[in-house]
PDB file of C-alpha atoms in Angstrom:
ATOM      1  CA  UNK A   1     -10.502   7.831 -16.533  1.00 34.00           C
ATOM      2  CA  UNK A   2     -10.055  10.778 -14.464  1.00 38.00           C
ATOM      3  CA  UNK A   3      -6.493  12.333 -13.970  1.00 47.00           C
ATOM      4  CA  UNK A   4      -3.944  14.780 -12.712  1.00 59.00           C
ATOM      5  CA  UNK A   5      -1.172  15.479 -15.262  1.00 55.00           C
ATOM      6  CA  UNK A   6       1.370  17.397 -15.843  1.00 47.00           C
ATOM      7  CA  UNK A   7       2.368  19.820 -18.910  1.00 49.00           C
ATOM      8  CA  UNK A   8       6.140  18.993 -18.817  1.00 52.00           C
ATOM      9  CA  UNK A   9       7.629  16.449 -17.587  1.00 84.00           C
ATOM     10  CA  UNK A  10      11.424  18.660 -17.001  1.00 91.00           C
ATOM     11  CA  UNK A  11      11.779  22.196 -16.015  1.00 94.00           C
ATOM     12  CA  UNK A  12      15.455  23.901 -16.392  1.00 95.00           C
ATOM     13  CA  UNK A  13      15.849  27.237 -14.877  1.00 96.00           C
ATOM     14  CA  UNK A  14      19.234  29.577 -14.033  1.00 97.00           C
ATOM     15  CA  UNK A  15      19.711  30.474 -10.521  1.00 97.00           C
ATOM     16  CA  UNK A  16      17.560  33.564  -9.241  1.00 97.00           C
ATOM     17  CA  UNK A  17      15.264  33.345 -11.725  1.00 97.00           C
ATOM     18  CA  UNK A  18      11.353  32.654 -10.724  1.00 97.00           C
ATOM     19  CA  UNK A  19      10.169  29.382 -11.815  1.00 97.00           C
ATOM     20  CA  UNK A  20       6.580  28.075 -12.701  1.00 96.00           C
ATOM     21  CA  UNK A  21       5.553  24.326 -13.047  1.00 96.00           C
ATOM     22  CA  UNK A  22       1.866  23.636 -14.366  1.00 94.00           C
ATOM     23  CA  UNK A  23      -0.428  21.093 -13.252  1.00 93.00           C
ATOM     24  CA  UNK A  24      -4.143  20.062 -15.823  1.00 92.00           C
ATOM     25  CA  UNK A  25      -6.573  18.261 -13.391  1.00 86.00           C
ATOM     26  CA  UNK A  26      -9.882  16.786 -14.876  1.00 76.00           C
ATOM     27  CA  UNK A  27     -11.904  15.698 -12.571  1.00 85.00           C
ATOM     28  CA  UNK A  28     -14.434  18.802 -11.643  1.00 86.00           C
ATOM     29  CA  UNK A  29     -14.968  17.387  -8.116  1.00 85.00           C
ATOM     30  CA  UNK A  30     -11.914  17.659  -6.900  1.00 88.00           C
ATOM     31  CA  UNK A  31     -11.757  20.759  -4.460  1.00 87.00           C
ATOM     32  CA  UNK A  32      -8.226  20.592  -2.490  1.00 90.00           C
ATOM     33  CA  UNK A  33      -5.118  20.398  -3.944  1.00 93.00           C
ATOM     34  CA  UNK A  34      -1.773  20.276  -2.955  1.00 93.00           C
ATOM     35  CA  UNK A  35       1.918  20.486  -4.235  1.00 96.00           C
ATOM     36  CA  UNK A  36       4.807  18.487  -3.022  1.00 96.00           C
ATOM     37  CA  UNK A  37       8.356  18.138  -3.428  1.00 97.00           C
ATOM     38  CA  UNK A  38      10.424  15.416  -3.348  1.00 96.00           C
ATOM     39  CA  UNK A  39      13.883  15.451  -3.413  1.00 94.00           C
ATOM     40  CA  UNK A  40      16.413  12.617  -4.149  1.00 91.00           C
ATOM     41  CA  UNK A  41      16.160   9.508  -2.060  1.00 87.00           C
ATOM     42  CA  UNK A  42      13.453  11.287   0.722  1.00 92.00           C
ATOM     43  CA  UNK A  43      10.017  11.372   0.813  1.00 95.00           C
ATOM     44  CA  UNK A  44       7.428  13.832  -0.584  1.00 95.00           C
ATOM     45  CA  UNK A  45       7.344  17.550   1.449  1.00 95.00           C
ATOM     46  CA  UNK A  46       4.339  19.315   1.809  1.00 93.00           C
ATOM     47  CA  UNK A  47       5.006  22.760  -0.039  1.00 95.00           C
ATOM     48  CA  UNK A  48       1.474  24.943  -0.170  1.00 95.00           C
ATOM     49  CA  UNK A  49      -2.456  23.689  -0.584  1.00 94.00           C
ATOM     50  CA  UNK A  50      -5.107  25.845  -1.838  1.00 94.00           C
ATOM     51  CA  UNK A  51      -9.084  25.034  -1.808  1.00 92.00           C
ATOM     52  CA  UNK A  52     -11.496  25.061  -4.454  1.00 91.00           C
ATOM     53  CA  UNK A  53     -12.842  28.437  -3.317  1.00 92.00           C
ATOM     54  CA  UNK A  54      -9.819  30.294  -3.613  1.00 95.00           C
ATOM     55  CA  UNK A  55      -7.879  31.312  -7.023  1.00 96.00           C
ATOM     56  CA  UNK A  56      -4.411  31.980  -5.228  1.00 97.00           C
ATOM     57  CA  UNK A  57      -2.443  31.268  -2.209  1.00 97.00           C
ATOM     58  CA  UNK A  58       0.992  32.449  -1.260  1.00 97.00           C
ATOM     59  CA  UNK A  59       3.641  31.067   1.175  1.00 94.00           C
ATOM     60  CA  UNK A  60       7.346  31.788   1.859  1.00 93.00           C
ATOM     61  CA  UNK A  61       8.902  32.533  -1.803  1.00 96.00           C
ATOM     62  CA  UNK A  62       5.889  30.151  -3.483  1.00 98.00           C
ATOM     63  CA  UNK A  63       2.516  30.561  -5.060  1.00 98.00           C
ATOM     64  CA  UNK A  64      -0.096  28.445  -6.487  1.00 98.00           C
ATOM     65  CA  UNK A  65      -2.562  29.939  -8.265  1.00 98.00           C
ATOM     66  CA  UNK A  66      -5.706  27.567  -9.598  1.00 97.00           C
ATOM     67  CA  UNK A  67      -7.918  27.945 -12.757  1.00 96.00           C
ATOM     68  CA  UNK A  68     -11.428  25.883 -11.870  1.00 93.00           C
ATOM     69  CA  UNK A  69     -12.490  27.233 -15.677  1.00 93.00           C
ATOM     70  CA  UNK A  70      -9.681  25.381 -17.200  1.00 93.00           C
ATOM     71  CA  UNK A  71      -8.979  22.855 -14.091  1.00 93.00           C
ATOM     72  CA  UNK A  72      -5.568  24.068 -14.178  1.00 95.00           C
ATOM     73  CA  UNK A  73      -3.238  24.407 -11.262  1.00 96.00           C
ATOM     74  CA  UNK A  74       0.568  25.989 -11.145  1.00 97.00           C
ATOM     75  CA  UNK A  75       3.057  26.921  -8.488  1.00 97.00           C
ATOM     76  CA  UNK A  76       5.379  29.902  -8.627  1.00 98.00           C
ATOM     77  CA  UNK A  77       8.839  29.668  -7.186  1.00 98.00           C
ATOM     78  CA  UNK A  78      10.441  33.291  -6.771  1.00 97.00           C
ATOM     79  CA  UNK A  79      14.033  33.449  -7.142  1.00 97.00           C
ATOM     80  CA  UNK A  80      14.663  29.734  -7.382  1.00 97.00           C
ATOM     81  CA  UNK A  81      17.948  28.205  -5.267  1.00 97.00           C
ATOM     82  CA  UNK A  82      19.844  25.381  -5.840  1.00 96.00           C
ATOM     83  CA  UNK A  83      18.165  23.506  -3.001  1.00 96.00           C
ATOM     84  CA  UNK A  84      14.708  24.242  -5.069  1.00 97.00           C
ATOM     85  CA  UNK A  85      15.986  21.299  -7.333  1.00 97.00           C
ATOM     86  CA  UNK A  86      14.081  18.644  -7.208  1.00 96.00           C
ATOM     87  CA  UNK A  87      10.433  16.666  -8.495  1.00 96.00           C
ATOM     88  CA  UNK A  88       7.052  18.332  -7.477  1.00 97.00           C
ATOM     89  CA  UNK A  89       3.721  16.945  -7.789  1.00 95.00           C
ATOM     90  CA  UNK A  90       0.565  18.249  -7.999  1.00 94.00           C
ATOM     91  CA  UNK A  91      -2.306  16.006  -6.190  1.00 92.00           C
ATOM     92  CA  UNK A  92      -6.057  16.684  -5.880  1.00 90.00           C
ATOM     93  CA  UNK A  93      -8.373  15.538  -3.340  1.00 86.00           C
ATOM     94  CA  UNK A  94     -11.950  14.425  -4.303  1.00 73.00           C
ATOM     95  CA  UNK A  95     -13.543  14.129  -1.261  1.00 67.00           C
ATOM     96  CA  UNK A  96     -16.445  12.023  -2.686  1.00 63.00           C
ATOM     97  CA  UNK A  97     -13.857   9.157  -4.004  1.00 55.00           C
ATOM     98  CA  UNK A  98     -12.538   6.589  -2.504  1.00 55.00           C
ATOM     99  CA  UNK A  99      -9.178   7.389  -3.868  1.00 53.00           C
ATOM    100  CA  UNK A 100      -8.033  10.040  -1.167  1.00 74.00           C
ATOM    101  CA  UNK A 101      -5.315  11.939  -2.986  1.00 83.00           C
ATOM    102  CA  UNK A 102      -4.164  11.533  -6.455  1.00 86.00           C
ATOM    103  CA  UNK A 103      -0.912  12.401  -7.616  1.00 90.00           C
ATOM    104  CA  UNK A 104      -0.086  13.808 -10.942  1.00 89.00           C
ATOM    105  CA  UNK A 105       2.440  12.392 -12.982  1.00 88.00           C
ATOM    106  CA  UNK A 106       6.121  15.095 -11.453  1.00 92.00           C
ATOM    107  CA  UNK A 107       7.707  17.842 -12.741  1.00 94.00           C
ATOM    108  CA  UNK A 108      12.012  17.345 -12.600  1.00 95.00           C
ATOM    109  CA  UNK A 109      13.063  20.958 -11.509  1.00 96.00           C
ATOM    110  CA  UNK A 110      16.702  21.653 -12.170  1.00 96.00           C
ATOM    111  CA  UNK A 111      18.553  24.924 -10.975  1.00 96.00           C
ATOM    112  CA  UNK A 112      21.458  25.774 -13.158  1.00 95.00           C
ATOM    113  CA  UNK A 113      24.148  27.801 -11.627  1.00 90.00           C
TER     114      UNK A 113
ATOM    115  CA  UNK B   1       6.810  16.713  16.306  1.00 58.00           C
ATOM    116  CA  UNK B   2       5.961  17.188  12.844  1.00 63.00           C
ATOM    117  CA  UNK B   3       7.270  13.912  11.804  1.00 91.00           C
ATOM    118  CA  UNK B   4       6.418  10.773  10.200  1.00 96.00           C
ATOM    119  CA  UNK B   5       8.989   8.188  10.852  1.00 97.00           C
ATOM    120  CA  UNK B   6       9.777   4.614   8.950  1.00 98.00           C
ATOM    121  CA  UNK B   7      12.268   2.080   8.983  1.00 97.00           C
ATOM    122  CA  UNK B   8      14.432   0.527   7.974  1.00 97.00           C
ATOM    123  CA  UNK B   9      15.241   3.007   5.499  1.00 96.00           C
ATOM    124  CA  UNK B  10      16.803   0.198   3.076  1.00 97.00           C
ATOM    125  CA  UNK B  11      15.639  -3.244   2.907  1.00 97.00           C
ATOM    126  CA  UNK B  12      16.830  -6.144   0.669  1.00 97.00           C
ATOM    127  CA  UNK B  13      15.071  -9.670   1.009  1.00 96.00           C
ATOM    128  CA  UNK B  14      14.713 -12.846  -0.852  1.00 95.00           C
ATOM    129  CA  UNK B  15      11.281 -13.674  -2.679  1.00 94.00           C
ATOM    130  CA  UNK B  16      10.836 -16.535   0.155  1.00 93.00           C
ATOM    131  CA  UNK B  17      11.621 -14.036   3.352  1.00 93.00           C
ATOM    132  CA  UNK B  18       9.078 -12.603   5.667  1.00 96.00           C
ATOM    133  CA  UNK B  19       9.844  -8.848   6.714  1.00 97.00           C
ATOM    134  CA  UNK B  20       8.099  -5.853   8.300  1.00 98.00           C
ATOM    135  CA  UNK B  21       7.724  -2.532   7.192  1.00 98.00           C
ATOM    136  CA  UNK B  22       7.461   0.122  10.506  1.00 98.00           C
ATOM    137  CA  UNK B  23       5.834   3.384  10.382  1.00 98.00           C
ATOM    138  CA  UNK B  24       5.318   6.124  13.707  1.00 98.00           C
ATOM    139  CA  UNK B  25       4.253   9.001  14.032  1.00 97.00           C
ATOM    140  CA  UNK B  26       3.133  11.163  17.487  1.00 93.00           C
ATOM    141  CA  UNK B  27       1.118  14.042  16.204  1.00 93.00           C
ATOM    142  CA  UNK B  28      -1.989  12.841  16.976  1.00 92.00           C
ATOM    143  CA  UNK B  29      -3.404  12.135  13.531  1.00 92.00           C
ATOM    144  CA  UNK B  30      -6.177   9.411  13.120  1.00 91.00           C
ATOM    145  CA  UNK B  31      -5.566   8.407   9.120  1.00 91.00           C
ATOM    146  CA  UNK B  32      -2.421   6.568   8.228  1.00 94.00           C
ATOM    147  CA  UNK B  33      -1.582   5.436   4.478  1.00 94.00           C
ATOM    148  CA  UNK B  34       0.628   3.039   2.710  1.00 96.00           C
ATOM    149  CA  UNK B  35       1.828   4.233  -0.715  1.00 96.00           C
ATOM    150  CA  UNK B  36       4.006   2.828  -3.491  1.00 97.00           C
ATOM    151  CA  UNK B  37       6.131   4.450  -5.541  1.00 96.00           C
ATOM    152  CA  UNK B  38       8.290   3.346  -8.327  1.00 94.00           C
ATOM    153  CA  UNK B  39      11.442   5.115 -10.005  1.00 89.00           C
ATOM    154  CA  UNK B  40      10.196   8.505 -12.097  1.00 85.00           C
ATOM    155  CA  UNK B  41       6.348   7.477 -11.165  1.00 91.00           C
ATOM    156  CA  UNK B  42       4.419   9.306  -8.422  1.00 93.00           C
ATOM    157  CA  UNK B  43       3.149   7.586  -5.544  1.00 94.00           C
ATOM    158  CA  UNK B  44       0.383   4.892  -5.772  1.00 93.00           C
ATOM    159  CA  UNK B  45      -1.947   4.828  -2.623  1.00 92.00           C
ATOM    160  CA  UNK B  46      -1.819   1.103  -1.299  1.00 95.00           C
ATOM    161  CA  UNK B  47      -3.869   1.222   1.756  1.00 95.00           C
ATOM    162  CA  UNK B  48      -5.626   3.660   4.100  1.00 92.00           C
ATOM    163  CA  UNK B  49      -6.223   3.308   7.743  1.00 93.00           C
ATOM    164  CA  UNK B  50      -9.105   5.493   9.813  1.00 90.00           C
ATOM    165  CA  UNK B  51      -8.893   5.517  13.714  1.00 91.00           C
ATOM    166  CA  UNK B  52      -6.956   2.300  13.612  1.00 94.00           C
ATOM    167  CA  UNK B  53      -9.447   0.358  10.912  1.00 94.00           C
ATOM    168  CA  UNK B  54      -8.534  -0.128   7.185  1.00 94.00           C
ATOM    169  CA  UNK B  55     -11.327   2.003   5.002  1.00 90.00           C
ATOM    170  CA  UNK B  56      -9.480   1.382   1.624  1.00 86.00           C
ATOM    171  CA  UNK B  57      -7.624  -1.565  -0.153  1.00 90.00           C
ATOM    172  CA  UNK B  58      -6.478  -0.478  -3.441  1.00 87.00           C
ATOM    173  CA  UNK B  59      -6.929  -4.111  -4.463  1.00 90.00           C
ATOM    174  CA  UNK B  60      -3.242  -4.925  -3.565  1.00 95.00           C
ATOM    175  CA  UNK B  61      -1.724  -8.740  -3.536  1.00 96.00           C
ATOM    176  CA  UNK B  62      -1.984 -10.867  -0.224  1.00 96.00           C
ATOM    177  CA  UNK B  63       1.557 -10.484  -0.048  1.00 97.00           C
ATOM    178  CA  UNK B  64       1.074  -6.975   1.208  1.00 98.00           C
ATOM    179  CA  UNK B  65      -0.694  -7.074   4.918  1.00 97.00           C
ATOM    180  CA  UNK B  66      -1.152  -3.931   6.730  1.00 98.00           C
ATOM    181  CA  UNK B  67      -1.557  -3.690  10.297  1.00 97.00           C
ATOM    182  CA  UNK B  68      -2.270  -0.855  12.605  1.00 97.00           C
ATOM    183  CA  UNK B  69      -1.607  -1.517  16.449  1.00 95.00           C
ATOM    184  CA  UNK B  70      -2.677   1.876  17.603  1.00 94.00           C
ATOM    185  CA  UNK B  71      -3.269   5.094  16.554  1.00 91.00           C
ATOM    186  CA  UNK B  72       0.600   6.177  16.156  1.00 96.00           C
ATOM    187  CA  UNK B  73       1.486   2.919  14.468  1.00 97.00           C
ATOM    188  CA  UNK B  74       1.346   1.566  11.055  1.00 98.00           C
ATOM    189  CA  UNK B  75       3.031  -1.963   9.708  1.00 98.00           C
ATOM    190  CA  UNK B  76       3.142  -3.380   6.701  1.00 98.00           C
ATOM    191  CA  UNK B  77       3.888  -7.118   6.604  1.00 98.00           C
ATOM    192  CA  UNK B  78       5.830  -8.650   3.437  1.00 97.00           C
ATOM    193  CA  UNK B  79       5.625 -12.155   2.256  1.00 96.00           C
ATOM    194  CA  UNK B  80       6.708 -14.339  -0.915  1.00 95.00           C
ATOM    195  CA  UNK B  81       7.047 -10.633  -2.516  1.00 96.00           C
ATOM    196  CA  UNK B  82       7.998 -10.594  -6.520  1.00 96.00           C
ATOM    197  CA  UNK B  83      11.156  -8.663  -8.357  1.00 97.00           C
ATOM    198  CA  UNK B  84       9.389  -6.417  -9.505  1.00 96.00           C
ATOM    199  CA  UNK B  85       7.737  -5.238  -5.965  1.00 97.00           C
ATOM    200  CA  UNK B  86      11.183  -3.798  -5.462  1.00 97.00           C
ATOM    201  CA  UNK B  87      10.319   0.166  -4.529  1.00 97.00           C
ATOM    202  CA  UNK B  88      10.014   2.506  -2.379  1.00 97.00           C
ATOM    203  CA  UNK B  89       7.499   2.239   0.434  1.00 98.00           C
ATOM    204  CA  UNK B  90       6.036   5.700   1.417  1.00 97.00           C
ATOM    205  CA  UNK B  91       3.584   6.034   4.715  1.00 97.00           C
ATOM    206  CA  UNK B  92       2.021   8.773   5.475  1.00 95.00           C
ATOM    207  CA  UNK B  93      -0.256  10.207   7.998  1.00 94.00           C
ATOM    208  CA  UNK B  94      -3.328  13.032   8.289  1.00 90.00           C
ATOM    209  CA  UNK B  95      -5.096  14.469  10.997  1.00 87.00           C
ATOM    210  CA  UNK B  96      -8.354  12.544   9.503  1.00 78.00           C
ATOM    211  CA  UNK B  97      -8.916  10.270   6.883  1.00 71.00           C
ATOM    212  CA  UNK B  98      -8.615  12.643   4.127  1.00 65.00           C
ATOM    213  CA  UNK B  99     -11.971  11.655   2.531  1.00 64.00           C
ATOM    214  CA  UNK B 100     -13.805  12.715   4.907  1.00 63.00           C
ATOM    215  CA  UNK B 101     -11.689  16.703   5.446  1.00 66.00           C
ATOM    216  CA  UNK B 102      -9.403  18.391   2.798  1.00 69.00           C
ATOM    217  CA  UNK B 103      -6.020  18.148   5.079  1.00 75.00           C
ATOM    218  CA  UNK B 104      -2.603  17.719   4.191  1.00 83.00           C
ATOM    219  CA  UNK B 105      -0.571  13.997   4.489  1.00 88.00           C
ATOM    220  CA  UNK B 106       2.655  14.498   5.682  1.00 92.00           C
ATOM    221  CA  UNK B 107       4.696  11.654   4.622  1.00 95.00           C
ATOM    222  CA  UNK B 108       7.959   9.696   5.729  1.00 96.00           C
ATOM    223  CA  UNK B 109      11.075   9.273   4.012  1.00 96.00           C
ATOM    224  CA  UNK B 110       9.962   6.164   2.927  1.00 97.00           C
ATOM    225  CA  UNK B 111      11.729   2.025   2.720  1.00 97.00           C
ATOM    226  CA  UNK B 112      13.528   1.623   0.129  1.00 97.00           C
ATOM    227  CA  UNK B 113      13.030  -2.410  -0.953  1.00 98.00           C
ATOM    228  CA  UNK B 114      14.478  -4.312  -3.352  1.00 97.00           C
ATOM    229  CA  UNK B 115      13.388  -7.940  -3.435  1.00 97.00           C
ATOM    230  CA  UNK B 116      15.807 -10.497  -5.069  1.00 96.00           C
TER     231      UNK B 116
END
């Protein structure tokens, strides 16, 4: 079937240093997506979205950038904190399914002082 | 108020109990959602409400029930639940059901139940 995956499923990076996690989507449909992160023990936090008709989208010290020719999503954490530690998901929205949003499968971001 | 409330935020209950999951949330949004989600897995959608009326059952048990009393409000009833139901319980809202409009879910903190 149809999925949103992730290349790796841990991400280590030193303090200050600008991180990217990747996202593979498959289904060709899908034309929203957005990333969360969770943290320990909460629930997931909206981060940044980005439509189908758009190849990049910044916010406050994060990017996402999508690839519709190779269905492939990332976000882009400048100079990443300690507080940046945590799991992120990618999730796509196929407005013709049933199945609302789909989560990918989490990245584990650790900042190492 | 850009929050989506739940509680309780831990729950423990016997496999014979009956207990309520409570979700609120005042920011006007008409699509409400139940997820799932286990340890290192992301969440599973469970159910869907739009304007107060459930538009998607993800084919979960009986023992689940969902109930929406009005637009800000979003239960779900537990009953004769299993060991290995023992998760945490995500809810979520969206200004529409998000089927219909791209729009982002902003999601609680989430129950954390363990069933014994």
């Amino acid at each position: 079937g149809e999925s949103v995956g992730l290349h790796l499923p841990t991400l280590s990076v030193q303090e200050g240093d600008n991180s990217i996690i990747n996202c593979a989507y498959s289904n060709s449909a899908s034309d929203y997506f957005i990333w969360y992160k969770q943290e320990s023990g909460k629930g997931p936090q909206f981060i940044i979205d980005i439509r189908s008709n758009m190849d990049k989208r910044q916010g406050q010290r994060v990017t996402v950038l999508l690839n519709k020719t190779v269905k492939h999503l990332s976000l882009q954490i400048a100079a990443t904190q300690p507080g940046d530690s945590a799991v992120y998901f990618c999730a796509e929205n196929n407005p013709g399914s049933a199945r609302q949003l789909t989560f990918g499968s989490g990245t584990q971001l650790t900042v190492l002082p | 108020d850009t929050e989506v409330t739940q509680t309780p935020k831990h729950l423990v209950m016997g496999m014979t109990n009956k207990k309520s999951l409570k979700c609120e949330q005042h920011m006007g949004h008409r699509a409400m959602y139940w997820y799932k989600q286990k340890a290192k897995k992301p969440p599973e959608l469970m159910f869907v409400y739009s304007y107060e009326k459930l538009s998607i059952n993800e084919s979960v048990p009986s023992r689940f029930s969902p109930e929406c009393p009005n637009s800000s409000l979003l239960n779900l009833h537990l009953h004769a639940l299993q060991p290995e139901d023992s998760a945490l319980y995500l809810c979520a809202s969206s200004l529409v059901d998000q089927g219909t409009v791209n729009t982002e879910a902003f999601f609680g903190q989430g129950t954390r139940l363990t069933v014994v």
